Amino acid sequence: MPLSETTRRVAVISEPADKQHLGIALGATLMRDLNRMRRRPGDVLNPLVFYALAVSLFPMGISPEASLLAVMAPGLLWVTALLAALLSLDGLFRSDFDDGSLEQMMLCPHPLTSLAVAKVAAHWLLTGLPMALMAPVLGILLALPMNSIGVLMASLVLGSASLSLIGGIGAALTVGLPRGSVLLSLLVLPLYIPVLIFGSGAVQAAIMGDAVLPHLALLGALLAAALIFSPWAIAASLRISING
Amino acid sequence: MTMASLVEWAAMGGHGRFVWSAWGVTAVFMVGLALHARLERRQLLRQLKRQARRQTPSPPRGPSHDPDA
Amino acid sequence: MWGLIHKLGSPKWFYQLSARLQPWCWGAAILLLVTGSVWGLFFAPADYQQGNSFRIIYVHVPAAFLAQSVFVTMAVAGLVYMVWKIKVADMAAAAMAPLGAAMTFVALFSGAVWGVPTWGTWWMWDARLTSMLILLFLYIGVIALRGAFGRRDSGARAASVLAMVGVINIPIIKYSVDWWYTLHQPASFTLTARPSMPLEMWLPLLIMVLGFYCFFIALTLMRTRSEILRREAKARWVQALIEEAR
């Protein structure tokens, strides 16, 4: 039976390290995770449906009055995005942990940090980016002023990438633990707070007509810092989880 | 320092319950932590002694320790 | 230099050294705390605006300082453990975490209580208190993570990683919370008194801060020593110690 393209590419990861091969290894890891969407769409869609559902709960729980919703909207959209991201993080490393692929990644000659970034990138493409694209519609539901919808999307695109990176640390630390997902939320939410503050601050600034760029720049700075520190932390945490 | 002035001091100009609850909680935690640490150490030493005693007693090393010998 | 560090890393040497240090630390702590308390509660003048509730500063500020310092110390100890594999560093980190969390809670409680006569409210989302609350969650996370692993060294390494990640985040969190607070509360009122505190007011505060730090060192030494005994129970020097103690 002919091997699928993905399987052939994944097999490349185990071959001796070579500069060309790192690129292929990263691409293979990325594609493998993206293909998960084809095989188990529920895993990917659940957090997005949760996002829409959770946002819808607030008008029902608080008040449908448009002026009140508009004030709360930036924060609500951001906080629920955080929670939806948390929901999706548990599955980031779990299936690989369960079937042993994580150990293979650890043992292969390619740096675990790079492979981890590839997985986080796939997570962002499947969760963070779709949430950012969905957010304008949800914003309209919450009576968000039209002039801030673009900023909402931009802040979520930038911010959700940080959320995926930082959340990856928590996911890597708890992947081997029973009921680790509860602990995951506890570990990751405090670290999310700066992203939340600047993200919703950007949207609020847009509503008020204030300068938006400083907020987005800070979000960008947070993303840069996350890109520098998270890969190391994720790799170290994965090793601890696999060994422990 | 008369009794009246002591009571007056304790009342803290009406802010007594705030000052004393804040200081009280602090004291409870600090004293509690210190006592707990001491208790933990005592219990640990007792447990280790018990474990050492349960093992077969080692034969006397070198000259006998018997003072009557 | 390395010799000293490796010596300190030996549990036996640390145990013996700390045995000599401990009484001094406890003595200093008790002396400083009693002096500072009596001074702060009795002799320091009441604040012009806040009256006697100002005296809460003498527990709130030291607790807040400790809350932050202990976390940083814990993270440094975690780094030492991860890089140089010195087990005593991890034992100390495990020993100081509950104290740090307790101090964070004390800072939050005293800060909230202070708010009642000052702001008329039981809780205020000001920058300091909000940062303290987040710090408490970080502490709880580290403690919970350490305990969640079946193997002790896995839990130790995980807690070290989290503490290091947390310590990098603390300044970021403080900056963002500060910024967030000033945006929403332009007339910000800081919990500590105005910087120009007269000598009679900040000298007892200094004494209390020093006393709290001595307490932290003394308590951590004691708990680390217990942990050393626990882990090294089978070692000959521990057995000899127990023999002597009979």
Coordinates of C-alpha atoms in Angstrom, one line a residue:
Chain A
M1 CA 0.0 0.0 0.0
P2 CA 1.6 3.3 -1.0
L3 CA 2.5 5.5 1.9
S4 CA 0.6 8.8 2.2
E5 CA 2.5 12.0 1.6
T6 CA 2.2 13.0 5.2
T7 CA 3.6 9.7 6.5
R8 CA 6.5 9.9 4.2
R9 CA 7.2 13.4 5.3
V10 CA 6.8 12.6 9.0
A11 CA 9.4 9.7 8.5
V12 CA 11.9 12.3 7.5
I13 CA 11.9 13.7 11.1
S14 CA 13.7 10.6 12.2
E15 CA 16.5 10.9 9.7
P16 CA 19.8 12.4 10.7
A17 CA 19.8 16.2 11.1
D18 CA 20.5 18.3 8.1
K19 CA 19.7 21.9 7.5
Q20 CA 17.3 21.1 4.7
H21 CA 15.7 18.4 6.8
L22 CA 14.8 20.8 9.6
G23 CA 12.6 22.8 7.3
I24 CA 10.9 19.6 6.0
A25 CA 10.6 18.4 9.6
L26 CA 8.9 21.6 10.7
G27 CA 6.7 21.5 7.7
A28 CA 5.7 17.9 8.3
T29 CA 4.9 18.6 11.9
L30 CA 2.8 21.6 10.9
M31 CA 0.9 19.7 8.2
R32 CA 0.3 16.7 10.5
D33 CA -1.4 19.0 13.0
L34 CA -3.4 20.8 10.4
N35 CA -4.5 17.5 8.9
R36 CA -6.0 16.7 12.3
M37 CA -8.7 19.1 11.4
R38 CA -9.7 16.9 8.5
R39 CA -9.8 13.8 10.6
R40 CA -11.3 15.2 13.8
P41 CA -13.0 18.4 13.0
G42 CA -14.8 18.4 16.4
D43 CA -11.5 19.0 18.2
V44 CA -11.0 22.2 16.2
L45 CA -14.5 23.4 16.0
N46 CA -15.5 23.0 19.6
P47 CA -13.5 25.9 21.0
L48 CA -14.9 28.1 18.2
V49 CA -18.5 27.1 18.9
F50 CA -17.8 27.7 22.6
Y51 CA -16.5 31.2 21.8
A52 CA -19.7 32.1 20.0
L53 CA -21.9 30.4 22.7
A54 CA -20.2 32.0 25.6
V55 CA -20.3 35.5 24.1
S56 CA -24.1 34.9 23.5
L57 CA -24.6 34.1 27.2
F58 CA -23.7 37.5 28.5
P59 CA -26.6 39.5 27.0
M60 CA -28.9 36.9 28.5
G61 CA -27.2 37.0 31.8
I62 CA -26.8 40.7 32.2
S63 CA -28.9 42.8 29.9
P64 CA -29.7 43.1 26.2
E65 CA -29.5 46.9 26.4
A66 CA -27.2 48.0 23.5
S67 CA -25.5 50.8 25.3
L68 CA -24.5 48.6 28.2
L69 CA -23.3 45.8 25.9
A70 CA -21.2 48.2 23.9
V71 CA -19.3 49.2 27.0
M72 CA -18.7 45.6 28.0
A73 CA -18.1 44.3 24.6
P74 CA -14.3 44.7 24.2
G75 CA -13.7 43.0 27.6
L76 CA -16.2 40.3 27.0
L77 CA -14.9 39.4 23.6
W78 CA -11.4 39.2 24.9
V79 CA -12.1 37.3 28.1
T80 CA -14.2 34.7 26.3
A81 CA -11.4 34.4 23.7
L82 CA -9.0 33.6 26.5
L83 CA -11.3 31.0 27.9
A84 CA -11.9 29.4 24.4
A85 CA -8.1 29.4 23.9
L86 CA -7.7 27.6 27.2
L87 CA -10.3 25.0 26.2
S88 CA -8.4 24.2 23.0
L89 CA -5.0 24.1 24.7
D90 CA -5.5 20.8 26.5
G91 CA -5.5 19.0 23.1
L92 CA -2.3 20.6 21.9
F93 CA 0.1 17.9 23.1
R94 CA -2.3 15.3 24.5
S95 CA -2.8 13.1 21.5
D96 CA 0.9 13.1 20.7
F97 CA 1.6 12.3 24.4
D98 CA -0.8 9.4 24.4
D99 CA 0.4 7.7 21.2
G100 CA 4.1 8.2 21.9
S101 CA 4.8 10.7 19.1
L102 CA 6.0 13.2 21.7
E103 CA 8.8 10.9 22.8
Q104 CA 9.7 10.5 19.1
M105 CA 9.9 14.2 18.7
M106 CA 12.1 14.4 21.8
L107 CA 14.4 11.7 20.6
C108 CA 14.8 12.9 17.0
P109 CA 17.8 15.0 16.1
H110 CA 15.8 18.1 15.4
P111 CA 15.6 20.6 18.3
L112 CA 12.4 20.1 20.3
T113 CA 12.1 23.9 20.6
S114 CA 11.5 24.2 16.8
L115 CA 9.1 21.3 16.7
A116 CA 7.2 22.8 19.6
V117 CA 6.9 26.1 17.8
A118 CA 5.6 24.3 14.7
K119 CA 2.8 22.7 16.8
V120 CA 2.0 26.0 18.5
A121 CA 1.8 27.6 15.0
A122 CA -0.7 24.9 13.9
H123 CA -2.7 25.5 17.1
W124 CA -2.9 29.2 16.3
L125 CA -3.9 28.7 12.7
L126 CA -6.7 26.4 13.8
T127 CA -7.9 28.2 16.9
G128 CA -6.6 31.8 17.3
L129 CA -6.9 32.9 13.7
P130 CA -10.4 31.6 13.2
M131 CA -11.5 33.2 16.5
A132 CA -10.0 36.5 15.3
L133 CA -12.0 36.2 12.1
M134 CA -15.2 35.3 13.9
A135 CA -14.9 38.1 16.4
P136 CA -16.4 40.9 14.2
V137 CA -19.6 39.0 13.9
L138 CA -19.8 38.5 17.6
G139 CA -18.9 42.1 18.1
I140 CA -21.9 43.1 16.1
L141 CA -24.0 40.9 18.4
L142 CA -22.7 42.9 21.3
A143 CA -23.4 46.2 19.7
L144 CA -19.7 47.0 19.3
P145 CA -19.3 50.3 17.4
M146 CA -18.3 49.7 13.8
N147 CA -15.1 51.8 14.0
S148 CA -13.5 49.3 16.4
I149 CA -14.3 46.1 14.5
G150 CA -11.0 46.2 12.6
V151 CA -9.0 46.9 15.7
L152 CA -10.8 44.0 17.4
M153 CA -9.6 41.6 14.6
A154 CA -6.1 43.0 14.6
S155 CA -5.7 42.8 18.4
L156 CA -7.1 39.2 18.4
V157 CA -4.7 38.1 15.6
L158 CA -1.7 39.5 17.5
G159 CA -2.9 38.5 20.9
S160 CA -4.1 35.0 20.1
A161 CA -0.6 34.1 18.8
S162 CA 0.8 35.1 22.3
L163 CA -2.0 33.1 23.9
S164 CA -1.0 30.0 21.9
L165 CA 2.6 30.4 22.8
I166 CA 2.1 31.1 26.5
G167 CA -0.6 28.5 26.7
G168 CA 1.7 26.0 25.1
I169 CA 3.9 26.2 28.2
G170 CA 1.0 25.3 30.5
A171 CA -0.1 22.6 28.1
A172 CA 3.4 21.1 28.1
L173 CA 3.6 21.2 31.9
T174 CA 0.3 19.5 32.5
V175 CA 0.0 17.1 29.6
G176 CA 1.2 14.1 31.6
L177 CA -1.0 14.8 34.7
P178 CA -4.4 13.3 35.4
R179 CA -7.0 16.1 35.3
G180 CA -4.3 18.4 34.1
S181 CA -6.7 20.6 32.2
V182 CA -8.0 22.2 35.4
L183 CA -4.5 22.9 36.6
L184 CA -3.7 24.2 33.1
S185 CA -6.3 27.0 33.5
L186 CA -4.9 28.0 36.9
L187 CA -1.3 28.1 35.5
V188 CA -2.0 30.0 32.3
L189 CA -4.7 32.6 33.1
P190 CA -2.4 34.8 35.3
L191 CA 0.1 34.9 32.5
Y192 CA -2.6 35.9 30.0
I193 CA -3.5 39.0 31.9
P194 CA -1.1 41.4 30.1
V195 CA -2.4 40.2 26.7
L196 CA -5.9 40.7 27.9
I197 CA -5.3 44.2 29.2
F198 CA -3.6 45.5 26.0
G199 CA -5.9 43.6 23.7
S200 CA -9.1 44.9 25.1
G201 CA -7.5 48.2 25.7
A202 CA -6.8 48.5 22.0
V203 CA -10.5 48.0 21.2
Q204 CA -11.6 50.4 23.9
A205 CA -9.2 53.0 22.6
A206 CA -10.7 52.5 19.1
I207 CA -14.1 53.1 20.5
M208 CA -13.0 56.3 22.3
G209 CA -11.2 57.5 19.3
D210 CA -7.8 57.4 21.1
A211 CA -4.6 56.2 19.6
V212 CA -4.7 52.5 18.9
L213 CA -1.2 51.9 17.7
P214 CA 0.5 51.9 21.1
H215 CA -1.7 49.1 22.3
L216 CA -1.1 47.1 19.2
A217 CA 2.6 47.8 19.4
L218 CA 2.6 46.5 23.0
L219 CA 0.7 43.4 21.9
G220 CA 3.4 43.0 19.2
A221 CA 6.1 43.4 21.9
L222 CA 4.4 40.7 24.1
L223 CA 4.3 38.4 21.0
A224 CA 8.0 39.0 20.4
A225 CA 8.9 38.2 24.0
A226 CA 6.7 35.1 23.9
L227 CA 8.4 34.0 20.7
I228 CA 11.8 34.3 22.4
F229 CA 11.0 32.7 25.8
S230 CA 8.2 30.3 25.2
P231 CA 9.9 27.7 22.9
W232 CA 12.6 27.0 25.5
A233 CA 10.0 26.8 28.3
I234 CA 7.7 24.5 26.2
A235 CA 10.6 22.2 25.3
A236 CA 11.8 22.0 28.9
S237 CA 8.3 21.3 30.1
L238 CA 7.7 18.6 27.5
R239 CA 10.8 16.9 28.7
I240 CA 9.6 17.0 32.3
S241 CA 6.2 15.7 31.4
I242 CA 7.6 12.8 29.3
N243 CA 10.1 11.8 31.9
G244 CA 7.8 12.2 34.9
Chain B
M1 CA -0.4 54.4 81.4
T2 CA -3.9 54.4 82.8
M3 CA -6.6 51.8 82.0
A4 CA -8.7 54.5 80.3
S5 CA -5.9 55.6 78.0
L6 CA -5.1 52.0 77.2
V7 CA -8.6 51.4 76.1
E8 CA -8.5 54.6 74.1
W9 CA -5.4 53.5 72.4
A10 CA -6.9 50.1 71.5
A11 CA -9.9 51.8 70.0
M12 CA -7.5 53.5 67.5
G13 CA -9.8 56.5 67.1
G14 CA -12.6 54.4 65.8
H15 CA -10.4 52.5 63.4
G16 CA -9.7 49.7 65.9
R17 CA -11.4 46.9 64.1
F18 CA -9.5 47.6 60.9
V19 CA -6.1 48.0 62.5
W20 CA -6.5 45.0 64.8
S21 CA -8.0 42.7 62.2
A22 CA -5.1 43.5 59.8
W23 CA -2.5 43.0 62.4
G24 CA -4.3 40.0 63.8
V25 CA -4.4 38.1 60.6
T26 CA -0.8 38.9 60.0
A27 CA 0.2 37.6 63.5
V28 CA -1.9 34.5 63.0
F29 CA -0.2 33.6 59.8
M30 CA 3.3 34.3 61.0
V31 CA 3.0 32.6 64.4
G32 CA 1.1 29.8 62.7
L33 CA 3.8 29.2 60.1
A34 CA 6.5 29.3 62.8
L35 CA 4.7 26.9 65.0
H36 CA 3.9 24.6 62.1
A37 CA 7.5 24.5 61.1
R38 CA 8.6 23.6 64.6
L39 CA 5.9 21.0 65.0
E40 CA 6.9 19.5 61.6
R41 CA 10.5 19.2 62.7
R42 CA 9.6 17.6 66.1
Q43 CA 7.3 15.1 64.4
L44 CA 9.9 14.3 61.8
L45 CA 12.6 13.7 64.4
R46 CA 10.3 11.5 66.4
Q47 CA 9.4 9.5 63.3
L48 CA 13.0 9.0 62.3
K49 CA 13.9 7.9 65.8
R50 CA 11.2 5.4 65.8
Q51 CA 12.3 4.0 62.5
A52 CA 15.9 3.8 63.6
R53 CA 14.9 2.0 66.8
R54 CA 12.8 -0.5 64.9
Q55 CA 15.8 -1.6 62.9
T56 CA 18.0 -4.4 64.4
P57 CA 20.3 -2.8 66.9
S58 CA 23.9 -2.7 65.7
P59 CA 26.5 -4.5 67.7
P60 CA 28.7 -2.3 69.9
R61 CA 31.6 -0.8 67.9
G62 CA 35.0 -1.3 69.5
P63 CA 35.3 -1.3 73.3
S64 CA 32.2 -1.9 75.2
H65 CA 30.2 1.1 76.3
D66 CA 29.0 -0.6 79.5
P67 CA 30.1 1.8 82.3
D68 CA 30.1 -1.1 84.8
A69 CA 32.5 -3.2 82.7
Chain C
M1 CA 33.8 30.5 44.8
W2 CA 32.6 27.3 43.1
G3 CA 33.9 25.4 46.1
L4 CA 31.7 27.4 48.3
I5 CA 28.6 26.9 46.1
H6 CA 29.2 23.2 45.9
K7 CA 29.7 23.1 49.7
L8 CA 26.4 24.9 50.2
G9 CA 24.8 22.4 47.8
S10 CA 25.7 19.5 50.1
P11 CA 22.7 18.9 52.3
K12 CA 24.9 17.9 55.2
W13 CA 27.0 21.1 55.1
F14 CA 24.0 23.3 54.6
Y15 CA 22.3 21.6 57.6
Q16 CA 25.3 22.2 59.8
L17 CA 25.8 25.8 58.7
S18 CA 22.2 26.7 59.1
A19 CA 22.2 25.2 62.6
R20 CA 24.5 28.0 63.6
L21 CA 22.7 30.7 61.6
Q22 CA 19.2 29.9 62.7
P23 CA 19.2 31.1 66.3
W24 CA 20.6 34.5 65.2
C25 CA 17.9 34.8 62.5
W26 CA 15.1 34.0 64.9
G27 CA 16.5 36.3 67.5
A28 CA 16.9 39.2 65.0
A29 CA 13.4 38.5 63.7
I30 CA 11.7 38.6 67.1
L31 CA 13.7 41.6 68.2
L32 CA 13.0 43.6 65.1
L33 CA 9.3 42.6 64.9
V34 CA 8.6 43.4 68.5
T35 CA 10.4 46.7 68.4
G36 CA 8.8 47.7 65.1
S37 CA 5.3 46.7 66.3
V38 CA 5.5 48.5 69.6
W39 CA 6.9 51.6 67.8
G40 CA 4.4 51.5 65.0
L41 CA 1.3 50.8 67.2
F42 CA 2.2 53.0 70.1
F43 CA 4.7 55.7 69.4
A44 CA 4.4 56.6 65.8
P45 CA 2.2 59.5 65.1
A46 CA -1.2 58.9 63.5
D47 CA -1.6 60.1 59.9
Y48 CA -3.1 63.5 59.4
Q49 CA -5.6 62.3 56.8
Q50 CA -6.1 58.6 57.6
G51 CA -5.9 58.6 61.4
N52 CA -4.9 55.4 63.1
S53 CA -5.8 53.1 60.3
F54 CA -2.6 54.3 58.8
R55 CA -0.8 51.9 61.2
I56 CA -1.9 49.0 58.9
I57 CA 1.0 50.1 56.7
Y58 CA 3.4 48.5 59.2
V59 CA 2.1 45.0 58.2
H60 CA 0.9 45.7 54.7
V61 CA 4.1 47.0 53.2
P62 CA 6.5 44.4 54.7
A63 CA 4.1 41.6 53.7
A64 CA 3.9 43.0 50.1
F65 CA 7.7 43.3 49.9
L66 CA 8.1 39.7 51.1
A67 CA 5.4 38.4 48.7
Q68 CA 7.4 39.7 45.8
S69 CA 10.9 39.0 47.1
V70 CA 10.0 35.4 48.0
F71 CA 8.7 34.7 44.5
V72 CA 11.9 36.1 43.0
T73 CA 14.0 34.1 45.4
M74 CA 12.0 31.0 44.6
A75 CA 12.6 31.5 40.9
V76 CA 16.3 32.0 41.4
A77 CA 16.5 28.8 43.6
G78 CA 14.6 27.0 40.8
L79 CA 17.1 28.2 38.3
V80 CA 20.0 27.1 40.5
Y81 CA 18.4 23.7 40.8
M82 CA 17.8 23.3 37.1
V83 CA 21.2 24.5 35.9
W84 CA 23.5 23.1 38.6
K85 CA 21.3 20.3 39.9
I86 CA 21.7 21.4 43.5
K87 CA 19.0 19.7 45.4
V88 CA 19.1 22.0 48.5
A89 CA 18.1 24.9 46.2
D90 CA 14.9 23.0 45.3
M91 CA 14.3 22.1 48.9
A92 CA 14.5 25.8 49.8
A93 CA 12.2 26.8 47.0
A94 CA 9.6 24.3 48.1
A95 CA 10.0 25.5 51.7
M96 CA 9.5 29.2 50.9
A97 CA 6.5 28.9 48.6
P98 CA 3.8 28.6 51.2
L99 CA 5.3 31.5 53.1
G100 CA 5.2 33.7 50.0
A101 CA 1.6 32.8 49.4
A102 CA 0.7 33.5 53.0
M103 CA 2.4 36.9 52.8
T104 CA 0.6 37.7 49.5
F105 CA -2.7 36.9 51.2
V106 CA -1.8 39.0 54.2
A107 CA -0.9 41.9 51.9
L108 CA -4.3 41.5 50.2
F109 CA -6.3 41.3 53.4
S110 CA -4.5 44.2 55.1
G111 CA -4.8 46.2 51.9
A112 CA -8.5 45.5 51.6
V113 CA -9.1 46.2 55.3
W114 CA -7.2 49.5 54.9
G115 CA -9.5 50.4 52.1
V116 CA -12.6 50.4 54.2
P117 CA -11.9 53.6 56.3
T118 CA -9.9 55.1 53.5
W119 CA -12.0 54.6 50.4
G120 CA -15.2 53.3 52.0
T121 CA -15.1 50.1 50.1
W122 CA -14.1 46.5 51.0
W123 CA -12.2 46.0 47.7
M124 CA -10.7 48.3 45.2
W125 CA -9.2 47.2 41.9
D126 CA -6.2 49.5 42.3
A127 CA -3.0 48.6 40.6
R128 CA -1.2 47.3 43.7
L129 CA -4.0 45.1 45.0
T130 CA -4.7 43.7 41.5
S131 CA -1.1 42.8 41.0
M132 CA -1.0 41.2 44.4
L133 CA -4.1 39.1 43.5
I134 CA -2.5 37.9 40.4
L135 CA 0.7 37.1 42.3
L136 CA -1.4 35.0 44.7
F137 CA -2.7 33.0 41.8
L138 CA 0.9 32.5 40.5
Y139 CA 1.9 31.1 43.9
I140 CA -1.0 28.8 44.1
G141 CA -0.1 27.6 40.6
V142 CA 3.5 26.8 41.5
I143 CA 2.5 25.0 44.7
A144 CA -0.3 23.0 43.0
L145 CA 2.0 22.1 40.1
R146 CA 4.7 20.8 42.3
G147 CA 2.3 18.6 44.1
A148 CA 0.5 17.2 41.0
F149 CA 3.4 15.1 39.8
G150 CA 3.9 11.6 41.0
R151 CA 7.7 11.8 41.1
R152 CA 9.3 14.4 43.3
D153 CA 12.0 15.5 40.9
S154 CA 9.5 15.9 38.1
G155 CA 7.4 18.1 40.3
A156 CA 10.5 20.0 41.3
R157 CA 11.6 20.7 37.8
A158 CA 8.1 21.7 36.7
A159 CA 7.7 24.1 39.6
S160 CA 11.1 25.6 38.7
V161 CA 10.1 26.2 35.1
L162 CA 6.8 27.7 36.2
A163 CA 8.5 29.9 38.8
M164 CA 11.0 31.2 36.2
V165 CA 8.2 31.8 33.6
G166 CA 6.2 33.6 36.4
V167 CA 9.1 35.8 37.5
I168 CA 9.6 37.0 33.9
N169 CA 5.9 37.8 33.8
I170 CA 5.7 39.7 37.1
P171 CA 7.2 43.0 35.8
I172 CA 5.1 42.6 32.6
I173 CA 2.0 42.1 34.7
K174 CA 2.8 45.0 37.0
Y175 CA 3.4 47.3 34.1
S176 CA 0.2 46.3 32.3
V177 CA -1.9 46.5 35.5
D178 CA -0.4 49.9 36.3
W179 CA -1.2 51.1 32.9
W180 CA -4.7 49.6 33.0
Y181 CA -5.4 51.2 36.3
T182 CA -4.2 54.7 35.4
L183 CA -6.3 54.5 32.3
H184 CA -9.5 53.9 34.3
Q185 CA -8.8 55.7 37.5
P186 CA -7.0 58.9 36.6
A187 CA -7.0 60.1 40.2
S188 CA -4.9 57.2 41.5
F189 CA -4.4 56.9 45.2
T190 CA -1.5 54.8 46.2
L191 CA -1.9 52.7 49.2
T192 CA 1.4 53.6 50.8
A193 CA 1.6 57.1 52.2
R194 CA 3.0 60.0 50.4
P195 CA 6.7 59.6 49.8
S196 CA 7.5 62.4 52.2
M197 CA 6.9 60.4 55.4
P198 CA 8.4 61.9 58.5
L199 CA 11.2 59.9 60.2
E200 CA 9.0 58.8 63.1
M201 CA 6.7 57.1 60.6
W202 CA 9.1 55.3 58.2
L203 CA 11.7 54.3 60.7
P204 CA 9.4 51.7 62.4
L205 CA 8.4 50.7 58.9
L206 CA 12.0 50.0 58.0
I207 CA 12.4 48.0 61.2
M208 CA 9.3 46.0 60.4
V209 CA 10.5 45.3 56.9
L210 CA 13.8 44.0 58.2
G211 CA 12.0 42.0 60.8
F212 CA 9.8 40.3 58.2
Y213 CA 12.9 39.5 56.1
C214 CA 14.7 37.9 59.1
F215 CA 11.5 35.9 59.7
F216 CA 11.5 34.7 56.1
I217 CA 15.1 33.6 56.3
A218 CA 14.7 31.9 59.7
L219 CA 11.5 30.1 58.7
T220 CA 12.9 29.0 55.4
L221 CA 16.1 27.7 57.1
M222 CA 14.0 25.7 59.5
R223 CA 11.7 24.2 56.9
T224 CA 14.6 23.5 54.5
R225 CA 16.4 21.7 57.3
S226 CA 13.4 19.5 58.0
E227 CA 13.2 18.7 54.3
I228 CA 16.9 17.7 54.3
L229 CA 16.3 15.4 57.2
R230 CA 13.3 13.9 55.4
R231 CA 15.1 13.3 52.1
E232 CA 18.5 12.3 53.5
A233 CA 17.0 10.0 56.2
K234 CA 19.1 7.0 55.2
A235 CA 22.4 8.9 55.2
R236 CA 24.9 8.1 57.8
W237 CA 25.2 11.6 59.1
V238 CA 21.4 11.8 59.7
Q239 CA 21.4 8.5 61.5
A240 CA 24.2 9.7 63.7
L241 CA 22.3 12.9 64.4
I242 CA 19.2 10.9 65.5
E243 CA 21.4 8.7 67.7
E244 CA 22.8 11.8 69.4
A245 CA 19.4 13.3 69.8
R246 CA 18.1 10.3 71.8

